[in-house]
Short mmCIF file of C-alpha atoms and ligand atoms in Angstrom, two decimals:
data_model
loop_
_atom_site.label_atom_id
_atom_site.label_comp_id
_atom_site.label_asym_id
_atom_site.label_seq_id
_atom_site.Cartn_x
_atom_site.Cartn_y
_atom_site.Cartn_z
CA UNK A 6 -20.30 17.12 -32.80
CA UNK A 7 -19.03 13.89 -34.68
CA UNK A 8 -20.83 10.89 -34.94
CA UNK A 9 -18.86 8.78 -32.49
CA UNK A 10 -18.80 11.57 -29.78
CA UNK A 11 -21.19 11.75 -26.70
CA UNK A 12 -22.53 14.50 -24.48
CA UNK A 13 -20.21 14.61 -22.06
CA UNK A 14 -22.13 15.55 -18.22
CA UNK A 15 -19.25 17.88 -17.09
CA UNK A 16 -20.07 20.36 -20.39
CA UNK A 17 -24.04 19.11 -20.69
CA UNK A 18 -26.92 16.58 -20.75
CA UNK A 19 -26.36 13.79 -18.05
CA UNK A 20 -24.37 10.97 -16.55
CA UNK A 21 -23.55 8.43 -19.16
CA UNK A 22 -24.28 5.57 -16.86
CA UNK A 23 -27.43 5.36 -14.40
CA UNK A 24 -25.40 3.63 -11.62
CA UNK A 25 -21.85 3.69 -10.84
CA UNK A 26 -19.42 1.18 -12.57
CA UNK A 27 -16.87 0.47 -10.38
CA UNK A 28 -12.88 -0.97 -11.50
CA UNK A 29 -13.34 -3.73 -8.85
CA UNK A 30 -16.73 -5.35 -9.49
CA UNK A 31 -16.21 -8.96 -8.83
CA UNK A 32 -17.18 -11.91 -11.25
CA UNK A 33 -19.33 -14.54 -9.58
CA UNK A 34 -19.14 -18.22 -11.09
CA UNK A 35 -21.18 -20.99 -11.09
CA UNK A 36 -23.62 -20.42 -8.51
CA UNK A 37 -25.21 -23.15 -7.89
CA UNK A 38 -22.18 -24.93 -7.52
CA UNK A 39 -21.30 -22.47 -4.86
CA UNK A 40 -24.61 -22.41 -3.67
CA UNK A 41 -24.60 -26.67 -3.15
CA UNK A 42 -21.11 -26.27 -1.68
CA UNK A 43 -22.51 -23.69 0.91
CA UNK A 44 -25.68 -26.08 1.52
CA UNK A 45 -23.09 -29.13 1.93
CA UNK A 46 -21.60 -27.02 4.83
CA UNK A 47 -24.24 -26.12 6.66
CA UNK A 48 -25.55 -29.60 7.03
CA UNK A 49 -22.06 -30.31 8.13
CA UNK A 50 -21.55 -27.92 10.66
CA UNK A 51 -18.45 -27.08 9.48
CA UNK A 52 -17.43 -23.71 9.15
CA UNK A 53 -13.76 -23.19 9.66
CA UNK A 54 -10.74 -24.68 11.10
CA UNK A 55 -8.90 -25.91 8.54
CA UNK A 56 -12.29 -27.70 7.23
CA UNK A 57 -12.69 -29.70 3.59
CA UNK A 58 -13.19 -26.93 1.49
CA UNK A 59 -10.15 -25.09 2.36
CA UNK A 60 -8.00 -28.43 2.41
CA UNK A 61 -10.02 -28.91 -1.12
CA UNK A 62 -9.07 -25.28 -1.95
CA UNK A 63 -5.15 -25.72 -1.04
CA UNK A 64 -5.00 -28.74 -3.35
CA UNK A 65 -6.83 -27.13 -6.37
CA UNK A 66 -4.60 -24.15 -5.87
CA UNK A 67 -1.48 -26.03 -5.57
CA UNK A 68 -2.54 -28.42 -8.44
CA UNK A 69 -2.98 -24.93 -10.26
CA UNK A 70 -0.23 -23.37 -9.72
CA UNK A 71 2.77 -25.77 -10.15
CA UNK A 72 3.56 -25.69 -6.56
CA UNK A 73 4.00 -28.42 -3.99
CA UNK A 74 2.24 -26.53 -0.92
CA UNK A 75 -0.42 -23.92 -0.82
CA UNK A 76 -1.47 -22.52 2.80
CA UNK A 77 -4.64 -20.66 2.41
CA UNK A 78 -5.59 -17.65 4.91
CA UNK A 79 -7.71 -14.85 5.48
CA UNK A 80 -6.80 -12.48 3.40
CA UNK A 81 -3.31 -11.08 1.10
CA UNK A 82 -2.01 -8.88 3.60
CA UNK A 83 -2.05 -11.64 6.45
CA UNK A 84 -0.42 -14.06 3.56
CA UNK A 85 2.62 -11.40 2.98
CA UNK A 86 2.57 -11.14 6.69
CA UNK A 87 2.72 -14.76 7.72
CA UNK A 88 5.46 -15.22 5.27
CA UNK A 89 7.91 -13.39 6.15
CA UNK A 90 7.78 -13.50 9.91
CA UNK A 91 7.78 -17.76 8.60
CA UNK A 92 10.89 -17.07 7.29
CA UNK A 93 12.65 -14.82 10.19
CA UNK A 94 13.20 -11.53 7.97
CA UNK A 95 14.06 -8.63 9.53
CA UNK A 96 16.03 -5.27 9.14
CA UNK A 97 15.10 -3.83 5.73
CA UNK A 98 13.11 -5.39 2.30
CA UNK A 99 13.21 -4.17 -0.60
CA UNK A 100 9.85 -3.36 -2.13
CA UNK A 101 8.74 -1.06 -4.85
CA UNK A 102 6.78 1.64 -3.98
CA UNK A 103 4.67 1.52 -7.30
CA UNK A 104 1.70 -0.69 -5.79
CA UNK A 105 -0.95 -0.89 -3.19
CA UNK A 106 -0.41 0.29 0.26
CA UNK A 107 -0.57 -3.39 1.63
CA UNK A 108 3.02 -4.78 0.66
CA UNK A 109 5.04 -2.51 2.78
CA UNK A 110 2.24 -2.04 5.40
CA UNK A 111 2.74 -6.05 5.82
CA UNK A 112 6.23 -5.60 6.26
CA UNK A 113 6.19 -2.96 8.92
CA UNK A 114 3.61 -4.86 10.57
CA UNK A 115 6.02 -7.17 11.25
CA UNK A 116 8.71 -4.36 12.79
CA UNK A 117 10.46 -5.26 8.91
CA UNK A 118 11.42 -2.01 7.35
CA UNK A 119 10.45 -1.26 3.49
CA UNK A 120 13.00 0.17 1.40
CA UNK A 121 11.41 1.36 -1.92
CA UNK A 122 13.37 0.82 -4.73
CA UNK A 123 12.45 2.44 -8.16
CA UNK A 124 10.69 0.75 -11.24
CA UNK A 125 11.34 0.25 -14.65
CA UNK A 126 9.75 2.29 -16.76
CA UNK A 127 8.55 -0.35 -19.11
CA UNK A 128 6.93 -2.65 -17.01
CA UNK A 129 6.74 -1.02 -14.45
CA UNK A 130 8.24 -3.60 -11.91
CA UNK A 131 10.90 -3.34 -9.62
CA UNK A 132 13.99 -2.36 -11.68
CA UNK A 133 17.10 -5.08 -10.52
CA UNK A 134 19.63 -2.96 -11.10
CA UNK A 135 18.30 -0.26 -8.25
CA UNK A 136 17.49 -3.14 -6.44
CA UNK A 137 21.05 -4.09 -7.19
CA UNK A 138 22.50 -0.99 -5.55
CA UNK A 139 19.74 -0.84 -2.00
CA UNK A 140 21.43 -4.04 -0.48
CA UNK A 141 23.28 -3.37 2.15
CA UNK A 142 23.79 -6.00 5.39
CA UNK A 143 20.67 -4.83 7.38
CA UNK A 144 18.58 -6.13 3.95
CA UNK A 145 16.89 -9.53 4.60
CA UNK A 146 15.17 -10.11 1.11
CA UNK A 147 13.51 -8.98 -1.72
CA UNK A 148 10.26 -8.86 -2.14
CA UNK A 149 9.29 -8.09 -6.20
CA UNK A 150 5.42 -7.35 -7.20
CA UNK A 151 3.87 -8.83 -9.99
CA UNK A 152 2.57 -5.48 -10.49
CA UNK A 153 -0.97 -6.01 -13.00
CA UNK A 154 -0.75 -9.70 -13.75
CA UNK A 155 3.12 -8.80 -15.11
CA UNK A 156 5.15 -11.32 -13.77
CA UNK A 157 8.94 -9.31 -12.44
CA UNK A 158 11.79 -10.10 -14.11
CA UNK A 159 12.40 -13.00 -11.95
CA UNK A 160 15.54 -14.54 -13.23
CA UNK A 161 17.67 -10.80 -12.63
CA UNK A 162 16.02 -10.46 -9.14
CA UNK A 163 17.16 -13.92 -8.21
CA UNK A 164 20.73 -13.85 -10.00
CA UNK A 165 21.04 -10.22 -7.81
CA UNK A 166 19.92 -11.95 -4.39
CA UNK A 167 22.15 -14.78 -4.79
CA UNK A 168 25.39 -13.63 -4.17
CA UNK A 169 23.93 -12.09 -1.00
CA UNK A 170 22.21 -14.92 0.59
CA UNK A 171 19.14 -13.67 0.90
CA UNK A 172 15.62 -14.45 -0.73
CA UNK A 173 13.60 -13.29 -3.01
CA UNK A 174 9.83 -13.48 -2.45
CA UNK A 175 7.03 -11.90 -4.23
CA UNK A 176 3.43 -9.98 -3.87
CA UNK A 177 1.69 -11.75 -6.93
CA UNK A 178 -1.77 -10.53 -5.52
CA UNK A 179 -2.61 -9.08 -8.80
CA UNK A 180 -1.12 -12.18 -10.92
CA UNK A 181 -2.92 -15.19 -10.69
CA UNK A 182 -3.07 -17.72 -13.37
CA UNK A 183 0.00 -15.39 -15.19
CA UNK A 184 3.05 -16.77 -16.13
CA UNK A 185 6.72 -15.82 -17.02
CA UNK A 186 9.39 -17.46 -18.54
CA UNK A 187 7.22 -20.33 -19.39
CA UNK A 188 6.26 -20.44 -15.38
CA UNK A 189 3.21 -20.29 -13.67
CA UNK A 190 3.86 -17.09 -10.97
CA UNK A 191 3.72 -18.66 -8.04
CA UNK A 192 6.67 -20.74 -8.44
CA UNK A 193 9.11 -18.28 -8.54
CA UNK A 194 11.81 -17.53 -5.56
CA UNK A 195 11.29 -18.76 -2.10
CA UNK A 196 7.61 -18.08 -1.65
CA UNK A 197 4.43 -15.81 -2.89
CA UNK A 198 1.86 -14.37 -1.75
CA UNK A 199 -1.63 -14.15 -3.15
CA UNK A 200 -4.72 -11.86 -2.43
CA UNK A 201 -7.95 -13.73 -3.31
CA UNK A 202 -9.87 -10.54 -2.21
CA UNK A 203 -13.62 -9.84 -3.97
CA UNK A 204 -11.63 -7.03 -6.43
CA UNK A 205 -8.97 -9.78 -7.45
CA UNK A 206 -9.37 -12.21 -10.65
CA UNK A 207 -9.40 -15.19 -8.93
CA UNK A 208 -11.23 -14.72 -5.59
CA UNK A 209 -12.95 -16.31 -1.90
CA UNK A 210 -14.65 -13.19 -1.22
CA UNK A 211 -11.95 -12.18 1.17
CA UNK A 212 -8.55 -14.55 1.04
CA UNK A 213 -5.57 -15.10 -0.06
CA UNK A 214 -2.56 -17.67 0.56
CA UNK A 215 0.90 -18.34 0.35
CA UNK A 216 2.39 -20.81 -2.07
CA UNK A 217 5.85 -22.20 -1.97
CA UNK A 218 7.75 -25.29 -2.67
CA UNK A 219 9.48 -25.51 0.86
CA UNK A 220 7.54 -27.93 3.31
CA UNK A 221 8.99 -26.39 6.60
CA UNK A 222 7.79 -23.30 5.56
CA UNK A 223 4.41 -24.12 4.86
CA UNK A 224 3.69 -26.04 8.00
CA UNK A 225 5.31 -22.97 10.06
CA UNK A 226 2.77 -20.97 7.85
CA UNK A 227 0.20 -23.43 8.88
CA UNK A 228 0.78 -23.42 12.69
CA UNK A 229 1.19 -19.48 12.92
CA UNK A 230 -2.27 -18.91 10.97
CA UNK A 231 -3.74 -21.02 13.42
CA UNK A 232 -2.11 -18.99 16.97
CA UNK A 233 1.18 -21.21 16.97
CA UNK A 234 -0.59 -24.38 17.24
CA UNK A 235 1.29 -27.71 16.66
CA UNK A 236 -1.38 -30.14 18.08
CA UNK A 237 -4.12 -30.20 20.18
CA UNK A 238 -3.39 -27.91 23.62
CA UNK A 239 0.30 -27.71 22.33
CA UNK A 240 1.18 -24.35 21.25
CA UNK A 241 4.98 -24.04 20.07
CA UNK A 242 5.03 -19.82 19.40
CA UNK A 243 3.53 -16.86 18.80
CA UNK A 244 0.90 -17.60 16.21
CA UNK A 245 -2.27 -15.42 15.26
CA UNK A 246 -5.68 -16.46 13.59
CA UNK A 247 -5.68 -15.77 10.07
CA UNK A 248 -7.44 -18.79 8.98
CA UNK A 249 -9.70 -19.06 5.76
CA UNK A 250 -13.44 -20.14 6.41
CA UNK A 251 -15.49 -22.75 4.41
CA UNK A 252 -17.40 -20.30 2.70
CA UNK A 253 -14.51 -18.79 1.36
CA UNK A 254 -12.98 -22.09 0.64
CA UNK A 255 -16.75 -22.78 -1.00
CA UNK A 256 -16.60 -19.35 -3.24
CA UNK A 257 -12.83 -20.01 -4.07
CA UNK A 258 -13.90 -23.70 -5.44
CA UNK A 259 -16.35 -22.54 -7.31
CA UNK A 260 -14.72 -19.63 -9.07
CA UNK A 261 -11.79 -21.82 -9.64
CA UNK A 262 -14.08 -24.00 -12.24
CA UNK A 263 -15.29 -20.65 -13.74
CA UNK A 264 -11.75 -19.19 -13.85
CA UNK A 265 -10.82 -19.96 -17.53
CA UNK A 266 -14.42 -17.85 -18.37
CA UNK A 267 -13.38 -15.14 -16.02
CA UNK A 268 -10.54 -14.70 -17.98
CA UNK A 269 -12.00 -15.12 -21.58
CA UNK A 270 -14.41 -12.41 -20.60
CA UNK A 271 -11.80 -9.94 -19.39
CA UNK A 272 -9.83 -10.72 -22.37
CA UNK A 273 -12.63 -9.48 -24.82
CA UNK A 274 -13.51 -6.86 -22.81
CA UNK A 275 -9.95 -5.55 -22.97
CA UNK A 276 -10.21 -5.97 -26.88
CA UNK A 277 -12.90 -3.78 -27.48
CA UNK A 278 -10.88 -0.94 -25.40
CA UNK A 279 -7.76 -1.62 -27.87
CA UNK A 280 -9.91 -1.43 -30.87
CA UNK A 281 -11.87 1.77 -29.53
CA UNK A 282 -8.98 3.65 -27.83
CA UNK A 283 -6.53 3.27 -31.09
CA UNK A 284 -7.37 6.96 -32.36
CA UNK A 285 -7.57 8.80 -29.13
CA UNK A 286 -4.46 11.25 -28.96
CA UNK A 287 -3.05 10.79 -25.34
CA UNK A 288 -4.38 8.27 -23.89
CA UNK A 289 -2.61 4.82 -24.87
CA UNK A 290 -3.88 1.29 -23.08
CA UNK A 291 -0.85 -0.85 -21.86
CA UNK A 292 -1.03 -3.78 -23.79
CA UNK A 293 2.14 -4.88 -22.31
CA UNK A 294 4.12 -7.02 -24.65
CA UNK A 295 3.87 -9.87 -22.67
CA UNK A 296 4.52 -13.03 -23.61
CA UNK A 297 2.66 -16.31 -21.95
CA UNK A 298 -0.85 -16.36 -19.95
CA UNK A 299 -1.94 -13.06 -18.68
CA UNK A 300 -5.56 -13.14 -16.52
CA UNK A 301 -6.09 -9.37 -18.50
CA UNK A 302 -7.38 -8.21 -15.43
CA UNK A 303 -6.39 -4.12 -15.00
CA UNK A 304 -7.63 -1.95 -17.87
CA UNK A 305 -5.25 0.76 -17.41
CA UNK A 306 -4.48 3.71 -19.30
CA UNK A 307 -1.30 6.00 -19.43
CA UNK A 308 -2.61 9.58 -20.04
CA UNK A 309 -0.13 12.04 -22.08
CA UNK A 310 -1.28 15.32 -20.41
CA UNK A 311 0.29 17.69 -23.37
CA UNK A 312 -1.32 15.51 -25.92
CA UNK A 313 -4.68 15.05 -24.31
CA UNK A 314 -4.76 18.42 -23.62
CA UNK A 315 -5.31 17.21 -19.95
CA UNK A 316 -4.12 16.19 -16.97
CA UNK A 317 -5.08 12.31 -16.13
CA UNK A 318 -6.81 14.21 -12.56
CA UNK A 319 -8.82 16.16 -14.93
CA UNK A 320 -9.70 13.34 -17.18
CA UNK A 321 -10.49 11.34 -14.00
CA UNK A 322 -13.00 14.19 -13.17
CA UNK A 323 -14.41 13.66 -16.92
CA UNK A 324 -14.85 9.97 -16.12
CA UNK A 325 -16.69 10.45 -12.14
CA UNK A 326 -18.78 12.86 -13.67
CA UNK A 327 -20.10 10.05 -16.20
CA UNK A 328 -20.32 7.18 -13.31
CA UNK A 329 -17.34 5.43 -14.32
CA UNK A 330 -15.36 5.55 -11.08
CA UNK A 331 -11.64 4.79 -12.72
CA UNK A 332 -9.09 4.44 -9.85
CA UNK A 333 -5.42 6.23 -9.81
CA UNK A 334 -4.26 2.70 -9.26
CA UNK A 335 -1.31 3.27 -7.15
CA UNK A 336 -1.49 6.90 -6.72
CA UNK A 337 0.59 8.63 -5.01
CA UNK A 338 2.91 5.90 -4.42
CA UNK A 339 3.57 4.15 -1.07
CA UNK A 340 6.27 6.70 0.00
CA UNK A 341 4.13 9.10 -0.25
CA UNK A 342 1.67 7.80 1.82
CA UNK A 343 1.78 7.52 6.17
CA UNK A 344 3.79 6.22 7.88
CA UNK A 345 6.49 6.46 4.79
CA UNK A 346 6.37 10.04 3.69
CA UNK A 347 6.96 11.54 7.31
CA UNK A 348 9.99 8.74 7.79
CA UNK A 349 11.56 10.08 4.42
CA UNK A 350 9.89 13.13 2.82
CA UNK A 351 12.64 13.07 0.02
CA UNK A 352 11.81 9.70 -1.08
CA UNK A 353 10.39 10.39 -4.50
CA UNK A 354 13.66 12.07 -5.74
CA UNK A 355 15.18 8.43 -5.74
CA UNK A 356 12.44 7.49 -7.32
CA UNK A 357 11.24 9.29 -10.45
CA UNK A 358 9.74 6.12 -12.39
CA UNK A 359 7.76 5.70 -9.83
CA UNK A 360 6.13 9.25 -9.46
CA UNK A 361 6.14 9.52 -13.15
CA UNK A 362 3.75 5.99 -13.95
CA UNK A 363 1.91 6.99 -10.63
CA UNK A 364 0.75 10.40 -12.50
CA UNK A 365 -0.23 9.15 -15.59
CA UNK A 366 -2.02 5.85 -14.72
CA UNK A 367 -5.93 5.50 -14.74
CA UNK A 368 -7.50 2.24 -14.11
CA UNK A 369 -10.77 1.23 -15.81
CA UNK A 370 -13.85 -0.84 -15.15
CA UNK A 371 -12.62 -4.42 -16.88
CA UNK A 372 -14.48 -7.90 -17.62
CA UNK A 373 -16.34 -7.83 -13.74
CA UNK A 374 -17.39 -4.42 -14.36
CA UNK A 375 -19.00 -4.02 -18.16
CA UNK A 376 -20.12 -5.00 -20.94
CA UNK A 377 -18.69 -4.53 -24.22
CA UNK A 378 -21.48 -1.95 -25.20
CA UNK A 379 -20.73 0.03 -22.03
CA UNK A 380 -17.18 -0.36 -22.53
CA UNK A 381 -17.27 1.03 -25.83
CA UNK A 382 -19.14 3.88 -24.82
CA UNK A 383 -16.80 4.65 -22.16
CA UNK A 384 -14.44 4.33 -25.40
CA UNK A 385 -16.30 7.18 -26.70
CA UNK A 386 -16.75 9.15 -23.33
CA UNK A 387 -12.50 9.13 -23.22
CA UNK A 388 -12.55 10.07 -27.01
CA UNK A 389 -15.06 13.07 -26.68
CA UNK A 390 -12.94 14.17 -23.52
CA UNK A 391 -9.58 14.28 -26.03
CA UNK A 392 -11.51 16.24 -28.68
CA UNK A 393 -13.18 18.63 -26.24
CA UNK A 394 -10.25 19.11 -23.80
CA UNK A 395 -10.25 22.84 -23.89
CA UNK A 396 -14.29 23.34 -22.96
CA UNK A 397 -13.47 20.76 -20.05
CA UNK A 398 -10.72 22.68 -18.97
CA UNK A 399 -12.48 25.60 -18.82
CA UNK A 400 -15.59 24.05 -16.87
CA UNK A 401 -13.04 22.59 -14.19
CA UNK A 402 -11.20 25.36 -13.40
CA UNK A 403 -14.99 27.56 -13.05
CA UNK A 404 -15.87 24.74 -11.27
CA UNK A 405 -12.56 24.88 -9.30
CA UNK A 406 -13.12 28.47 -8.74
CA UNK A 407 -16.59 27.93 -7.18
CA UNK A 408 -15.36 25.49 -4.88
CA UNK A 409 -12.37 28.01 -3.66
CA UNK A 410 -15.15 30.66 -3.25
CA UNK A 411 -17.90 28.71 -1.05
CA UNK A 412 -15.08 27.49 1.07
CA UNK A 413 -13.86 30.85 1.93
CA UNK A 414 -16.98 31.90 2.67
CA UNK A 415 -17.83 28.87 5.01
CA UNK A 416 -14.36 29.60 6.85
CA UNK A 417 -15.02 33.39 7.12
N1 LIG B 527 -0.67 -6.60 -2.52
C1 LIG B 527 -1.19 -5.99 -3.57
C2 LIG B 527 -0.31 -5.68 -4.73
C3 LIG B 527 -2.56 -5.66 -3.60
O1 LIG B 527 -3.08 -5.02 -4.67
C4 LIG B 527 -3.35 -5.99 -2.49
C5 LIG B 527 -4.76 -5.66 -2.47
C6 LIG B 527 -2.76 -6.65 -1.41
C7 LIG B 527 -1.40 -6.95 -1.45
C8 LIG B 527 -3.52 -7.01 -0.17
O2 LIG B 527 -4.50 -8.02 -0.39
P1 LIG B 527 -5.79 -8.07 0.55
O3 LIG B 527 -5.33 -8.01 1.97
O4 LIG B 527 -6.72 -6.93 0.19
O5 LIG B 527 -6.38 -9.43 0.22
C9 LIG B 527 -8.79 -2.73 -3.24
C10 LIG B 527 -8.80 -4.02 -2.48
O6 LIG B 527 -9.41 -3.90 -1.21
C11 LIG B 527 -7.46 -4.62 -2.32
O7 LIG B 527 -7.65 -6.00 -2.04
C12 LIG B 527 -6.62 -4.50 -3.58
N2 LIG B 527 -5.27 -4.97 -3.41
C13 LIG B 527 -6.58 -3.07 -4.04
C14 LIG B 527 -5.83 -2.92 -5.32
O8 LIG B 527 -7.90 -2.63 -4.29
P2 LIG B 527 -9.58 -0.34 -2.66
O9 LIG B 527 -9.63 0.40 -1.38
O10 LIG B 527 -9.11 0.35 -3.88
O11 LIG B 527 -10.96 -1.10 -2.94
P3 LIG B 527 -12.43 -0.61 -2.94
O12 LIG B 527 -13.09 -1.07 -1.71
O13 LIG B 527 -12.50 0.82 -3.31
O14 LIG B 527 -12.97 -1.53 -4.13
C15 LIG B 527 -12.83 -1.10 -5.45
C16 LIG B 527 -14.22 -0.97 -6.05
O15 LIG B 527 -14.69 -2.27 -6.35
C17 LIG B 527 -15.26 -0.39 -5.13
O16 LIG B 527 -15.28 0.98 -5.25
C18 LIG B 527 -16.55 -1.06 -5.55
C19 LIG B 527 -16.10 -2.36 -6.18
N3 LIG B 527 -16.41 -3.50 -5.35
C20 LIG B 527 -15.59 -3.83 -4.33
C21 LIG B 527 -15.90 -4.88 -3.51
C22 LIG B 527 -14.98 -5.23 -2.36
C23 LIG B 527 -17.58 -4.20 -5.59
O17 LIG B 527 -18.33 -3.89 -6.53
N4 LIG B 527 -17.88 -5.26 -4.79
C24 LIG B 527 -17.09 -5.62 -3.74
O18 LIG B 527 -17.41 -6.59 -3.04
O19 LIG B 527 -8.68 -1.62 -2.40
#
């Protein structure tokens, strides 16, 4: 065995890591700032309602951002929600199918149906030339994902709607603090969306909100968060409660001062998986050539099954076996998931970008999750895996065959 390599716990010896490591661990700022904040509260007995915090939080945000308004609200999928029954879509958006479950679910939430579009294989992004040739008079908008912290190629999805008349809005849960074209995301098309969940860079525990430039549609954002409220006992529609509390609006606060260390530490976490990974045949980290501020979130590999010698499942397996629980971040693709697959069961013929990146990708545990010495020896887990590919083949499919053989007997 060479120096650098490591018993690997599928072939021998045992896990690599006592306790799980997990791709979403969240970062946790200054404490006792948060922990004054939440003592502040209490004495106030103020807990939620549009209280200081979160009116504190919209401003920060806003202030952040580059926007003019910021509505903050319980979570992402409430803020994709909210948004576009704020802005009367209906019929059919365009999404891509390449990301988490929650953009179209939002959508058909709503009664809106999601047509998935396919991405480009480069960044992996809705591709505006498909997007280009899905309009048709039943679509109501566009609705790109920031897919990783890479902002879409905003200009070509907006030059596309135009003509049209319809808008463009995007998911840029995964994107905060990134920008494009010299702009902060957030700024781009009519409106975005933000998660601020506990697995995001930027988080309030649970949250998210919507930013936008456009007044009316922040205060309609405003009054349907809050069940259609205008004033006191004057309700003017259908609203729902998907209003941000103060701890939230406390957490957010605080990790907004420690942001700028969040992202310094996920930045040199991500380094030592670039220098480590450099020699491993088949696995390649996206380093994205992207140009501006990225928040270097997503540690994500693209696994080359032939040259690896295997598949990114069976590498995956590897991984588990060690206690690094790596995610198949967005695996299978929405339209292969329910309700979707049943409503089109062909779908991923239209869409072979999309199945392609969503076999190949493996998420890793980034800045929240390790430390560089773990991170290098996960480095070294992946790199004993490539040079021992055959053995672990061998063990999976025994182990495979085991599996196949207790079931049988259980079902006879
Ligand atoms: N649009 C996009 C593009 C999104 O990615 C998301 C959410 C949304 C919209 C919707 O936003 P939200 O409504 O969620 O605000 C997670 C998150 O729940 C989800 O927010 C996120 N995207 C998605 C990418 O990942 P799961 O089911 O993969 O998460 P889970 O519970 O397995 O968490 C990942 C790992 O992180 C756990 O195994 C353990 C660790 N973890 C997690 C939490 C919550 C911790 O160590 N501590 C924690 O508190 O969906």
């Amino acid at each position: 065995m060479k120096k650098s390599q490591v018993l690997l716990n599928l072939l021998s010896g045992k896990p690599a890591f006592p306790e799980p490591l997990h791709v979403g661990r969240p970062m946790v700022g200054h404490r006792e700032a948060f922990l004054s904040r939440v003592e502040k509260m209490l004495d106030s007995h103020r807990f939620t309602n549009d209280g200081p915090y979160v009116k504190e939080l919209e401003q920060r945000v806003a202030e952040f951002l580059g926007v003019r308004y910021c509505v903050a609200v319980c979570n992402g999928t409430a803020a994709l929600r909210l948004l576009v029954r704020a802005m009367g879509l209906g019929g059919v958006v365009i999404v891509p199918s390449f990301t988490f479950v929650a953009t179209a679910h939002a959508l058909s939430w709503e009664g809106i149906s999601p047509v998935f579009c396919d991405i480009d294989s480069t960044t992996w992004n809705l591709d505006p030339a498909e997007c280009e040739g899905a309009i048709t008079p039943e679509t109501s908008a566009i609705l790109g994902v920031h897919l990783f912290g890479r902002p879409c190629d905003t200009d070509a999805l907006e030059r596309i709607a135009r003509p049209h008349r319809i808008p463009v809005i995007y998911d840029a849960a995964h994107a905060f603090g990134c920008t494009g074209a010299g702009r902060k995301v957030g700024t781009f098309g009519a409106a975005s969306a933000f998660s601020f969940h506990s697995t995001k860079v930027f988080h309030t525990f649970e949250g998210g909100a919507v930013v936008t430039h456009d007044e009316g549609l922040a205060l309609e954002i405003r009054r349907l968060r809050n069940f259609g409220f205008r004033e006191f006992d004057d309700v003017g529609s259908l609203g729902t409660n998907a209003k941000m509390p103060e701890v939230c609006a406390a957490m957010g606060l605080s990790n907004l001062e420690s942001y700028p260390d969040f992202v310094s530490v996920n930045r040199s976490i991500f380094e030592v998986y670039e220098t480590c990974l450099q020699q491993v045949p088949g696995l390649r980290l996206r380093t994205d050539a992207q140009e501006g501020e990225r928040n270097w979130h997503y540690v994500l590999l693209e696994v080359d099954e032939p040259e690896l010698g295997m598949s990114r499942d069976q590498l995956l397996k590897v991984l588990h076996a060690e206690n690094v629980l790596a995610r198949r971040y967005f695996y299978p693709g929405v339209h292969a998931m329910e309700p979707y697959r049943t409503r089109d069961p062909d779908a991923g013929i239209r869409l072979p970008r999309t199945v392609h990146a969503a076999a190949k990708v493996l998420a890793l545990p980034g800045g929240g999750a390790v430390t560089h010495a773990q991170a290098r020896k996960i480095c070294s887990i992946l790199a004993t895996a490539a040079h021992r590919a055959e053995e672990v083949r061998a063990v999976l499919r025994f182990e495979e065959r085991d599996r196949r053989a207790v079931e049988t007997e259980t079902d006879g």
